[in-house]
mmCIF file of C-alpha atoms in Angstrom:
data_model
loop_
_atom_site.group_PDB
_atom_site.id
_atom_site.type_symbol
_atom_site.label_atom_id
_atom_site.label_comp_id
_atom_site.label_asym_id
_atom_site.label_seq_id
_atom_site.Cartn_x
_atom_site.Cartn_y
_atom_site.Cartn_z
ATOM 1 C CA UNK A 82 23.533 9.097 -19.076
ATOM 2 C CA UNK A 83 26.063 7.827 -16.507
ATOM 3 C CA UNK A 84 25.968 4.350 -18.125
ATOM 4 C CA UNK A 85 26.643 5.847 -21.527
ATOM 5 C CA UNK A 86 29.670 7.797 -20.172
ATOM 6 C CA UNK A 87 31.066 4.638 -18.648
ATOM 7 C CA UNK A 88 30.726 3.012 -22.091
ATOM 8 C CA UNK A 89 33.372 5.240 -23.595
ATOM 9 C CA UNK A 90 32.602 8.906 -23.238
ATOM 10 C CA UNK A 91 34.892 10.731 -20.803
ATOM 11 C CA UNK A 92 33.266 12.594 -17.879
ATOM 12 C CA UNK A 93 33.129 16.327 -18.513
ATOM 13 C CA UNK A 94 35.330 17.220 -15.553
ATOM 14 C CA UNK A 95 38.094 15.000 -16.871
ATOM 15 C CA UNK A 96 37.976 16.422 -20.428
ATOM 16 C CA UNK A 97 40.941 18.882 -20.582
ATOM 17 C CA UNK A 98 40.453 20.138 -24.191
ATOM 18 C CA UNK A 99 38.284 23.289 -24.400
ATOM 19 C CA UNK A 100 37.156 22.103 -27.872
ATOM 20 C CA UNK A 101 36.028 18.686 -26.486
ATOM 21 C CA UNK A 102 34.162 20.433 -23.660
ATOM 22 C CA UNK A 103 32.244 22.630 -26.047
ATOM 23 C CA UNK A 104 31.608 19.561 -28.306
ATOM 24 C CA UNK A 105 30.283 17.585 -25.338
ATOM 25 C CA UNK A 106 28.036 20.317 -23.961
ATOM 26 C CA UNK A 107 26.551 21.383 -27.290
ATOM 27 C CA UNK A 108 26.323 18.139 -29.170
ATOM 28 C CA UNK A 109 27.134 14.939 -27.354
ATOM 29 C CA UNK A 110 25.365 15.550 -24.029
ATOM 30 C CA UNK A 111 22.014 16.544 -25.580
ATOM 31 C CA UNK A 112 22.269 13.477 -27.865
ATOM 32 C CA UNK A 113 22.897 11.202 -24.870
ATOM 33 C CA UNK A 114 19.945 12.624 -23.051
ATOM 34 C CA UNK A 115 17.711 12.040 -26.020
ATOM 35 C CA UNK A 116 19.002 8.475 -26.536
ATOM 36 C CA UNK A 117 18.560 7.732 -22.795
ATOM 37 C CA UNK A 118 14.873 8.833 -22.785
ATOM 38 C CA UNK A 119 14.047 6.927 -26.009
ATOM 39 C CA UNK A 120 15.259 3.638 -24.509
ATOM 40 C CA UNK A 121 13.926 4.141 -21.003
ATOM 41 C CA UNK A 122 13.494 1.040 -18.914
ATOM 42 C CA UNK A 123 10.030 -0.506 -18.500
ATOM 43 C CA UNK A 124 8.475 1.244 -15.453
ATOM 44 C CA UNK A 125 6.286 -1.874 -14.852
ATOM 45 C CA UNK A 126 9.000 -4.504 -15.379
ATOM 46 C CA UNK A 127 7.519 -6.929 -12.850
ATOM 47 C CA UNK A 128 4.248 -7.041 -14.754
ATOM 48 C CA UNK A 129 3.821 -9.485 -17.712
ATOM 49 C CA UNK A 130 2.785 -7.884 -20.962
ATOM 50 C CA UNK A 131 -0.837 -8.925 -20.513
ATOM 51 C CA UNK A 132 -4.100 -7.003 -20.670
ATOM 52 C CA UNK A 133 -3.898 -5.379 -17.147
ATOM 53 C CA UNK A 134 -0.489 -3.851 -17.743
ATOM 54 C CA UNK A 135 -1.597 -2.521 -21.133
ATOM 55 C CA UNK A 136 -4.787 -1.110 -19.661
ATOM 56 C CA UNK A 137 -2.879 0.725 -16.902
ATOM 57 C CA UNK A 138 -0.420 2.293 -19.297
ATOM 58 C CA UNK A 139 -3.168 3.285 -21.785
ATOM 59 C CA UNK A 140 -5.123 4.880 -18.970
ATOM 60 C CA UNK A 141 -2.191 6.823 -17.637
ATOM 61 C CA UNK A 142 -1.213 8.037 -21.140
ATOM 62 C CA UNK A 143 -4.808 9.193 -21.884
ATOM 63 C CA UNK A 144 -5.243 11.207 -18.650
ATOM 64 C CA UNK A 145 -1.794 12.798 -18.701
ATOM 65 C CA UNK A 146 -1.451 13.777 -22.425
ATOM 66 C CA UNK A 147 -2.577 17.423 -22.762
ATOM 67 C CA UNK A 148 -3.911 16.830 -26.306
ATOM 68 C CA UNK A 149 -6.088 13.916 -25.153
ATOM 69 C CA UNK A 150 -9.850 14.455 -24.666
ATOM 70 C CA UNK A 151 -9.450 12.495 -21.383
ATOM 71 C CA UNK A 152 -6.758 14.771 -20.008
ATOM 72 C CA UNK A 153 -6.960 15.286 -16.224
ATOM 73 C CA UNK A 154 -5.119 18.219 -14.517
ATOM 74 C CA UNK A 155 -2.373 17.283 -12.051
ATOM 75 C CA UNK A 156 -4.409 18.495 -9.059
ATOM 76 C CA UNK A 157 -7.168 15.942 -9.849
ATOM 77 C CA UNK A 158 -4.905 12.906 -10.435
ATOM 78 C CA UNK A 159 -5.784 11.116 -7.250
ATOM 79 C CA UNK A 160 -5.221 7.342 -6.891
ATOM 80 C CA UNK A 161 -6.269 5.324 -3.807
ATOM 81 C CA UNK A 162 -5.180 1.855 -2.801
ATOM 82 C CA UNK A 163 -6.182 -0.588 -0.158
ATOM 83 C CA UNK A 164 -3.235 -1.940 1.857
ATOM 84 C CA UNK A 165 -3.838 -5.503 3.057
ATOM 85 C CA UNK A 166 -3.882 -7.863 0.169
ATOM 86 C CA UNK A 167 -3.304 -5.067 -2.345
ATOM 87 C CA UNK A 168 0.032 -3.463 -1.451
ATOM 88 C CA UNK A 169 1.284 -6.276 0.845
ATOM 89 C CA UNK A 170 0.235 -9.767 1.742
ATOM 90 C CA UNK A 171 -2.524 -10.473 4.257
ATOM 91 C CA UNK A 172 -2.387 -14.256 4.863
ATOM 92 C CA UNK A 173 -2.632 -16.154 7.155
ATOM 93 C CA UNK A 174 -4.132 -13.202 9.004
ATOM 94 C CA UNK A 175 -3.948 -9.464 8.811
ATOM 95 C CA UNK A 176 -0.523 -8.336 9.922
ATOM 96 C CA UNK A 177 -1.847 -5.820 12.311
ATOM 97 C CA UNK A 178 -3.533 -8.618 14.257
ATOM 98 C CA UNK A 179 -0.158 -10.330 14.537
ATOM 99 C CA UNK A 180 1.206 -7.042 15.840
ATOM 100 C CA UNK A 181 -1.609 -6.929 18.422
ATOM 101 C CA UNK A 182 -0.963 -10.516 19.489
ATOM 102 C CA UNK A 183 2.760 -9.756 20.044
ATOM 103 C CA UNK A 184 1.608 -6.737 22.148
ATOM 104 C CA UNK A 185 -0.593 -9.010 24.229
ATOM 105 C CA UNK A 186 2.326 -11.286 25.063
ATOM 106 C CA UNK A 187 4.432 -8.236 26.013
ATOM 107 C CA UNK A 188 1.651 -6.710 28.175
ATOM 108 C CA UNK A 189 0.465 -9.957 29.774
ATOM 109 C CA UNK A 190 2.520 -9.509 32.983
ATOM 110 C CA UNK A 191 0.630 -6.284 33.661
ATOM 111 C CA UNK A 192 -2.740 -7.999 33.155
ATOM 112 C CA UNK A 193 -2.996 -11.221 35.217
ATOM 113 C CA UNK A 194 -6.719 -11.232 34.561
ATOM 114 C CA UNK A 195 -6.090 -12.112 30.902
ATOM 115 C CA UNK A 196 -5.208 -15.699 31.894
ATOM 116 C CA UNK A 197 -8.925 -16.478 32.412
ATOM 117 C CA UNK A 198 -10.499 -13.943 30.036
ATOM 118 C CA UNK A 199 -11.231 -14.706 26.370
ATOM 119 C CA UNK A 200 -9.945 -13.976 23.804
ATOM 120 C CA UNK A 201 -6.682 -13.148 25.633
ATOM 121 C CA UNK A 202 -6.455 -16.549 27.436
ATOM 122 C CA UNK A 203 -6.586 -18.406 24.149
ATOM 123 C CA UNK A 204 -3.895 -16.150 22.626
ATOM 124 C CA UNK A 205 -1.569 -16.656 25.597
ATOM 125 C CA UNK A 206 -1.973 -20.371 25.099
ATOM 126 C CA UNK A 207 -1.103 -20.054 21.401
ATOM 127 C CA UNK A 208 -4.657 -20.968 20.163
ATOM 128 C CA UNK A 209 -5.237 -18.198 17.630
ATOM 129 C CA UNK A 210 -8.162 -20.007 16.020
ATOM 130 C CA UNK A 211 -10.180 -20.172 19.230
ATOM 131 C CA UNK A 212 -9.319 -16.538 20.091
ATOM 132 C CA UNK A 213 -10.668 -15.245 16.816
ATOM 133 C CA UNK A 214 -13.571 -17.640 16.544
ATOM 134 C CA UNK A 215 -16.090 -15.045 17.779
ATOM 135 C CA UNK A 216 -15.166 -12.714 14.922
ATOM 136 C CA UNK A 217 -14.939 -8.966 14.810
ATOM 137 C CA UNK A 218 -15.766 -8.529 18.512
ATOM 138 C CA UNK A 219 -12.628 -10.429 19.516
ATOM 139 C CA UNK A 220 -10.530 -8.511 17.066
ATOM 140 C CA UNK A 221 -11.777 -5.154 18.323
ATOM 141 C CA UNK A 222 -11.256 -6.204 21.969
ATOM 142 C CA UNK A 223 -7.649 -7.262 21.091
ATOM 143 C CA UNK A 224 -6.929 -4.036 19.273
ATOM 144 C CA UNK A 225 -8.372 -1.781 21.941
ATOM 145 C CA UNK A 226 -6.408 -3.480 24.696
ATOM 146 C CA UNK A 227 -3.127 -3.275 22.870
ATOM 147 C CA UNK A 228 -3.382 -0.023 20.971
ATOM 148 C CA UNK A 229 -4.847 2.355 23.531
ATOM 149 C CA UNK A 230 -3.712 3.944 26.822
ATOM 150 C CA UNK A 231 -0.557 5.521 25.464
ATOM 151 C CA UNK A 232 0.371 8.669 23.561
ATOM 152 C CA UNK A 233 0.511 8.672 19.744
ATOM 153 C CA UNK A 234 4.277 9.163 19.941
ATOM 154 C CA UNK A 235 4.682 6.095 22.163
ATOM 155 C CA UNK A 236 2.529 4.031 19.822
ATOM 156 C CA UNK A 237 4.480 5.189 16.814
ATOM 157 C CA UNK A 238 7.784 3.999 18.362
ATOM 158 C CA UNK A 239 6.255 0.652 19.255
ATOM 159 C CA UNK A 240 5.038 0.181 15.637
ATOM 160 C CA UNK A 241 8.372 1.217 14.162
ATOM 161 C CA UNK A 242 10.326 -1.185 16.455
ATOM 162 C CA UNK A 243 7.963 -4.040 15.547
ATOM 163 C CA UNK A 244 7.974 -3.517 11.796
ATOM 164 C CA UNK A 245 11.814 -3.396 11.838
ATOM 165 C CA UNK A 246 12.200 -6.838 13.472
ATOM 166 C CA UNK A 247 8.970 -8.850 13.283
ATOM 167 C CA UNK A 248 8.853 -11.712 10.676
ATOM 168 C CA UNK A 249 6.117 -13.458 8.754
ATOM 169 C CA UNK A 250 5.202 -16.814 10.357
ATOM 170 C CA UNK A 251 5.417 -18.747 7.077
ATOM 171 C CA UNK A 252 8.152 -17.093 4.976
ATOM 172 C CA UNK A 253 10.399 -15.882 7.743
ATOM 173 C CA UNK A 254 10.730 -12.614 5.940
ATOM 174 C CA UNK A 255 10.246 -9.188 7.539
ATOM 175 C CA UNK A 256 6.724 -7.965 7.086
ATOM 176 C CA UNK A 257 8.161 -5.018 5.206
ATOM 177 C CA UNK A 258 9.518 -7.490 2.687
ATOM 178 C CA UNK A 259 6.022 -8.944 2.055
ATOM 179 C CA UNK A 260 5.060 -6.040 -0.153
ATOM 180 C CA UNK A 261 4.171 -6.598 -3.779
ATOM 181 C CA UNK A 262 6.861 -5.474 -6.221
ATOM 182 C CA UNK A 263 4.436 -4.891 -9.064
ATOM 183 C CA UNK A 264 2.379 -2.524 -6.914
ATOM 184 C CA UNK A 265 5.505 -0.644 -5.758
ATOM 185 C CA UNK A 266 6.223 -0.122 -9.428
ATOM 186 C CA UNK A 267 2.758 1.014 -10.116
ATOM 187 C CA UNK A 268 2.825 3.584 -7.282
ATOM 188 C CA UNK A 269 6.086 4.964 -8.621
ATOM 189 C CA UNK A 270 4.845 5.013 -12.125
ATOM 190 C CA UNK A 271 1.751 6.979 -11.124
ATOM 191 C CA UNK A 272 3.768 9.518 -9.166
ATOM 192 C CA UNK A 273 6.130 10.085 -12.014
ATOM 193 C CA UNK A 274 3.060 10.914 -14.100
ATOM 194 C CA UNK A 275 1.756 13.497 -11.655
ATOM 195 C CA UNK A 276 -0.516 11.357 -9.530
ATOM 196 C CA UNK A 277 -0.854 11.680 -5.779
ATOM 197 C CA UNK A 278 -1.090 8.210 -4.270
ATOM 198 C CA UNK A 279 -3.042 7.392 -1.073
ATOM 199 C CA UNK A 280 -3.560 4.381 1.098
ATOM 200 C CA UNK A 281 -7.251 3.845 1.972
ATOM 201 C CA UNK A 282 -7.330 0.812 4.267
ATOM 202 C CA UNK A 283 -9.402 -0.919 6.900
ATOM 203 C CA UNK A 284 -6.209 -1.184 8.903
ATOM 204 C CA UNK A 285 -5.346 1.257 11.684
ATOM 205 C CA UNK A 286 -4.316 4.654 10.384
ATOM 206 C CA UNK A 287 -1.677 5.074 13.071
ATOM 207 C CA UNK A 288 -0.405 1.563 12.550
ATOM 208 C CA UNK A 289 0.349 2.326 8.872
ATOM 209 C CA UNK A 290 1.594 5.876 9.128
ATOM 210 C CA UNK A 291 4.971 5.253 10.858
ATOM 211 C CA UNK A 292 6.291 3.042 7.939
ATOM 212 C CA UNK A 293 4.193 3.805 4.839
ATOM 213 C CA UNK A 294 6.521 6.459 3.502
ATOM 214 C CA UNK A 295 9.631 4.372 3.793
ATOM 215 C CA UNK A 296 8.057 1.292 2.205
ATOM 216 C CA UNK A 297 5.606 2.767 -0.266
ATOM 217 C CA UNK A 298 6.745 6.341 -0.674
ATOM 218 C CA UNK A 299 3.403 7.470 0.667
ATOM 219 C CA UNK A 300 3.692 10.151 3.376
ATOM 220 C CA UNK A 301 1.600 9.908 6.557
ATOM 221 C CA UNK A 302 -0.788 12.678 5.507
ATOM 222 C CA UNK A 303 -1.779 10.493 2.561
ATOM 223 C CA UNK A 304 -2.793 7.463 4.670
ATOM 224 C CA UNK A 305 -6.484 6.962 5.433
ATOM 225 C CA UNK A 306 -7.534 4.210 7.803
ATOM 226 C CA UNK A 307 -9.580 3.020 10.718
ATOM 227 C CA UNK A 308 -9.008 4.893 13.978
ATOM 228 C CA UNK A 309 -9.627 4.941 17.708
ATOM 229 C CA UNK A 310 -10.556 8.126 19.542
ATOM 230 C CA UNK A 311 -7.843 10.392 20.969
ATOM 231 C CA UNK A 312 -7.619 13.107 23.477
ATOM 232 C CA UNK A 313 -5.337 16.158 23.880
ATOM 233 C CA UNK A 314 -3.539 16.351 27.272
ATOM 234 C CA UNK A 315 -0.646 18.071 28.930
ATOM 235 C CA UNK A 316 1.568 15.575 30.760
ATOM 236 C CA UNK A 317 4.548 16.793 32.743
ATOM 237 C CA UNK A 318 4.250 20.151 31.045
ATOM 238 C CA UNK A 319 4.264 18.655 27.523
ATOM 239 C CA UNK A 320 1.271 18.532 25.196
ATOM 240 C CA UNK A 321 0.526 15.037 23.957
ATOM 241 C CA UNK A 322 -2.282 13.156 22.071
ATOM 242 C CA UNK A 323 -3.493 10.130 24.080
ATOM 243 C CA UNK A 324 -5.094 7.083 22.453
ATOM 244 C CA UNK A 325 -8.415 6.129 24.050
ATOM 245 C CA UNK A 326 -9.989 2.590 24.128
ATOM 246 C CA UNK A 327 -12.929 3.715 22.035
ATOM 247 C CA UNK A 328 -13.581 3.191 18.309
ATOM 248 C CA UNK A 329 -13.653 6.322 16.224
ATOM 249 C CA UNK A 330 -14.044 5.254 12.593
ATOM 250 C CA UNK A 331 -13.982 1.998 10.577
ATOM 251 C CA UNK A 332 -12.544 2.629 7.113
ATOM 252 C CA UNK A 333 -13.894 -0.405 5.367
ATOM 253 C CA UNK A 334 -16.607 -1.129 2.766
ATOM 254 C CA UNK A 335 -18.953 1.799 2.637
ATOM 255 C CA UNK A 336 -16.687 3.629 5.073
ATOM 256 C CA UNK A 337 -13.953 3.928 2.468
ATOM 257 C CA UNK A 338 -15.702 6.495 0.227
ATOM 258 C CA UNK A 339 -16.636 8.391 3.449
ATOM 259 C CA UNK A 340 -13.009 8.342 4.639
ATOM 260 C CA UNK A 341 -11.805 9.512 1.237
ATOM 261 C CA UNK A 342 -14.239 12.414 1.281
ATOM 262 C CA UNK A 343 -13.269 13.385 4.835
ATOM 263 C CA UNK A 344 -9.519 13.060 4.436
ATOM 264 C CA UNK A 345 -8.868 13.822 0.755
ATOM 265 C CA UNK A 346 -11.784 15.928 -0.376
ATOM 266 C CA UNK A 347 -11.561 14.734 -4.041
ATOM 267 C CA UNK A 348 -13.005 11.734 -5.812
ATOM 268 C CA UNK A 349 -10.103 9.621 -7.006
ATOM 269 C CA UNK A 350 -9.788 8.812 -10.760
ATOM 270 C CA UNK A 351 -8.146 5.512 -9.941
ATOM 271 C CA UNK A 352 -8.666 3.016 -7.142
ATOM 272 C CA UNK A 353 -7.168 -0.438 -6.396
ATOM 273 C CA UNK A 354 -8.205 -3.118 -4.016
ATOM 274 C CA UNK A 355 -8.397 -6.895 -3.632
ATOM 275 C CA UNK A 356 -11.532 -7.789 -1.751
ATOM 276 C CA UNK A 357 -15.242 -7.002 -1.435
ATOM 277 C CA UNK A 358 -14.243 -4.650 1.364
ATOM 278 C CA UNK A 359 -12.938 -2.426 -1.391
ATOM 279 C CA UNK A 360 -16.063 -2.699 -3.595
ATOM 280 C CA UNK A 361 -17.603 0.661 -2.592
ATOM 281 C CA UNK A 362 -14.324 2.512 -3.043
ATOM 282 C CA UNK A 363 -14.046 1.269 -6.579
ATOM 283 C CA UNK A 364 -17.740 1.798 -7.244
ATOM 284 C CA UNK A 365 -17.556 5.424 -6.034
ATOM 285 C CA UNK A 366 -14.316 6.090 -7.943
ATOM 286 C CA UNK A 367 -15.449 4.750 -11.280
ATOM 287 C CA UNK A 368 -18.891 6.428 -11.036
ATOM 288 C CA UNK A 369 -17.261 9.836 -11.462
ATOM 289 C CA UNK A 370 -17.274 11.751 -14.735
ATOM 290 C CA UNK A 371 -14.448 11.345 -17.206
ATOM 291 C CA UNK A 372 -12.046 8.399 -17.655
ATOM 292 C CA UNK A 373 -11.755 6.264 -14.547
ATOM 293 C CA UNK A 374 -9.876 3.131 -13.519
ATOM 294 C CA UNK A 375 -10.847 0.378 -11.107
ATOM 295 C CA UNK A 376 -8.353 -2.378 -10.246
ATOM 296 C CA UNK A 377 -8.752 -5.634 -8.304
ATOM 297 C CA UNK A 378 -5.885 -7.900 -7.405
ATOM 298 C CA UNK A 379 -7.031 -11.504 -7.609
ATOM 299 C CA UNK A 380 -4.912 -13.914 -5.535
ATOM 300 C CA UNK A 381 -4.507 -16.887 -7.781
ATOM 301 C CA UNK A 382 -0.911 -17.977 -7.162
ATOM 302 C CA UNK A 383 -0.765 -20.755 -4.469
ATOM 303 C CA UNK A 384 2.879 -21.412 -5.114
ATOM 304 C CA UNK A 385 4.487 -17.972 -4.863
ATOM 305 C CA UNK A 386 1.815 -16.485 -2.537
ATOM 306 C CA UNK A 387 -1.679 -17.748 -1.656
ATOM 307 C CA UNK A 388 -4.710 -18.678 -3.766
ATOM 308 C CA UNK A 389 -8.043 -17.490 -2.343
ATOM 309 C CA UNK A 390 -11.161 -15.510 -3.215
ATOM 310 C CA UNK A 391 -14.845 -16.333 -2.640
ATOM 311 C CA UNK A 392 -14.698 -18.420 0.512
ATOM 312 C CA UNK A 393 -11.661 -16.915 2.229
ATOM 313 C CA UNK A 394 -11.906 -15.729 5.810
ATOM 314 C CA UNK A 395 -9.332 -13.026 4.904
ATOM 315 C CA UNK A 396 -9.710 -10.806 1.826
ATOM 316 C CA UNK A 397 -12.898 -12.397 0.502
ATOM 317 C CA UNK A 398 -13.414 -11.576 -3.179
ATOM 318 C CA UNK A 399 -16.841 -12.604 -4.438
ATOM 319 C CA UNK A 400 -19.004 -9.726 -5.534
ATOM 320 C CA UNK A 401 -16.024 -8.038 -7.133
ATOM 321 C CA UNK A 402 -15.304 -11.078 -9.345
ATOM 322 C CA UNK A 403 -18.886 -11.161 -10.516
ATOM 323 C CA UNK A 404 -19.541 -7.437 -11.062
ATOM 324 C CA UNK A 405 -16.078 -6.085 -11.692
ATOM 325 C CA UNK A 406 -15.744 -7.041 -15.412
ATOM 326 C CA UNK A 407 -19.277 -5.662 -16.112
ATOM 327 C CA UNK A 408 -18.276 -2.376 -14.514
ATOM 328 C CA UNK A 409 -15.119 -2.194 -16.576
ATOM 329 C CA UNK A 410 -12.745 -2.876 -13.749
ATOM 330 C CA UNK A 411 -9.404 -4.496 -14.462
ATOM 331 C CA UNK A 412 -8.956 -7.856 -12.661
ATOM 332 C CA UNK A 413 -5.257 -8.628 -12.087
ATOM 333 C CA UNK A 414 -4.571 -12.395 -12.106
ATOM 334 C CA UNK A 415 -1.511 -12.610 -9.756
ATOM 335 C CA UNK A 416 -0.355 -15.871 -11.313
ATOM 336 C CA UNK A 417 -0.589 -14.800 -14.982
ATOM 337 C CA UNK A 418 -0.117 -11.039 -14.782
ATOM 338 C CA UNK A 419 2.827 -10.698 -12.324
ATOM 339 C CA UNK A 420 6.272 -11.796 -13.361
ATOM 340 C CA UNK A 421 7.532 -11.134 -9.806
ATOM 341 C CA UNK A 422 5.478 -10.922 -6.668
ATOM 342 C CA UNK A 423 7.795 -9.966 -3.832
ATOM 343 C CA UNK A 424 10.978 -7.738 -3.968
ATOM 344 C CA UNK A 425 13.140 -10.530 -2.619
ATOM 345 C CA UNK A 426 12.218 -12.629 -5.660
ATOM 346 C CA UNK A 427 13.697 -9.978 -7.917
ATOM 347 C CA UNK A 428 16.922 -9.859 -5.935
#
């Protein structure tokens, strides 16, 4: 409407004639509103007009139109999305691991024993490959050493400071700029149509909560993730929650449906992921009654992002590629289906 006014219709407050005011309120303004709605901008403008975009729009229209046999009440419109590789990039390694590595460098003066203890010694020498060669055990040890022993408020501040300044090792962009523009549009499109959107990720729940609302529009209570144990204490007369060096829950693979059930209490009608770690979430979501939607982001663009799937050490997508189409899931080919990948491309 504002654009239409700028095109030649005077703003109401500057229209001195009583007749013109009545004409504007009763005739012109309703007409402008109608015209504006009818030529509304494409809500998924960074998506090419290929099969995945059409499938998404068709699904949303069918579950939100009251006259549709597939209509779903607003309270049941739950959509869950993985984070790493689905909402933002995950190469060359999960960003939370890079956060933990930065924390090791910061904390090293307090831990002289790390100079001779793997995997910390390798990281301090800059040899990430050797540090992570032993797999999940090394990652867990790194996370426990850098994420525990402080209050939740202290950890939240550390995460916020890091996400505001840390940059991706290849692109030089802030990690918060490495989000996928098409997925930001999808989240907004779903919310406009009455969906409640959730993150369900293998990443740390308290690592994601401090910034998820600002970047994705997803509030902290709608973030589900892996966690370490915590304890309630009173320190200097103030109650605090203290993070302990002990694993509480891993929100990955079969853990994702369990996490959804524990935190959300409703089976989603839509779920999106990018790897076999998301398989069970999509499987559980699409097994429900009524119309359902499963989405897998396939990383196929080696020029604008990264191309990887079956043999990748990060975000491996193998079973999903084989079984997804047979299960009716939508496979998004990043190269062919996304006009824009990152927000900074659009700018």
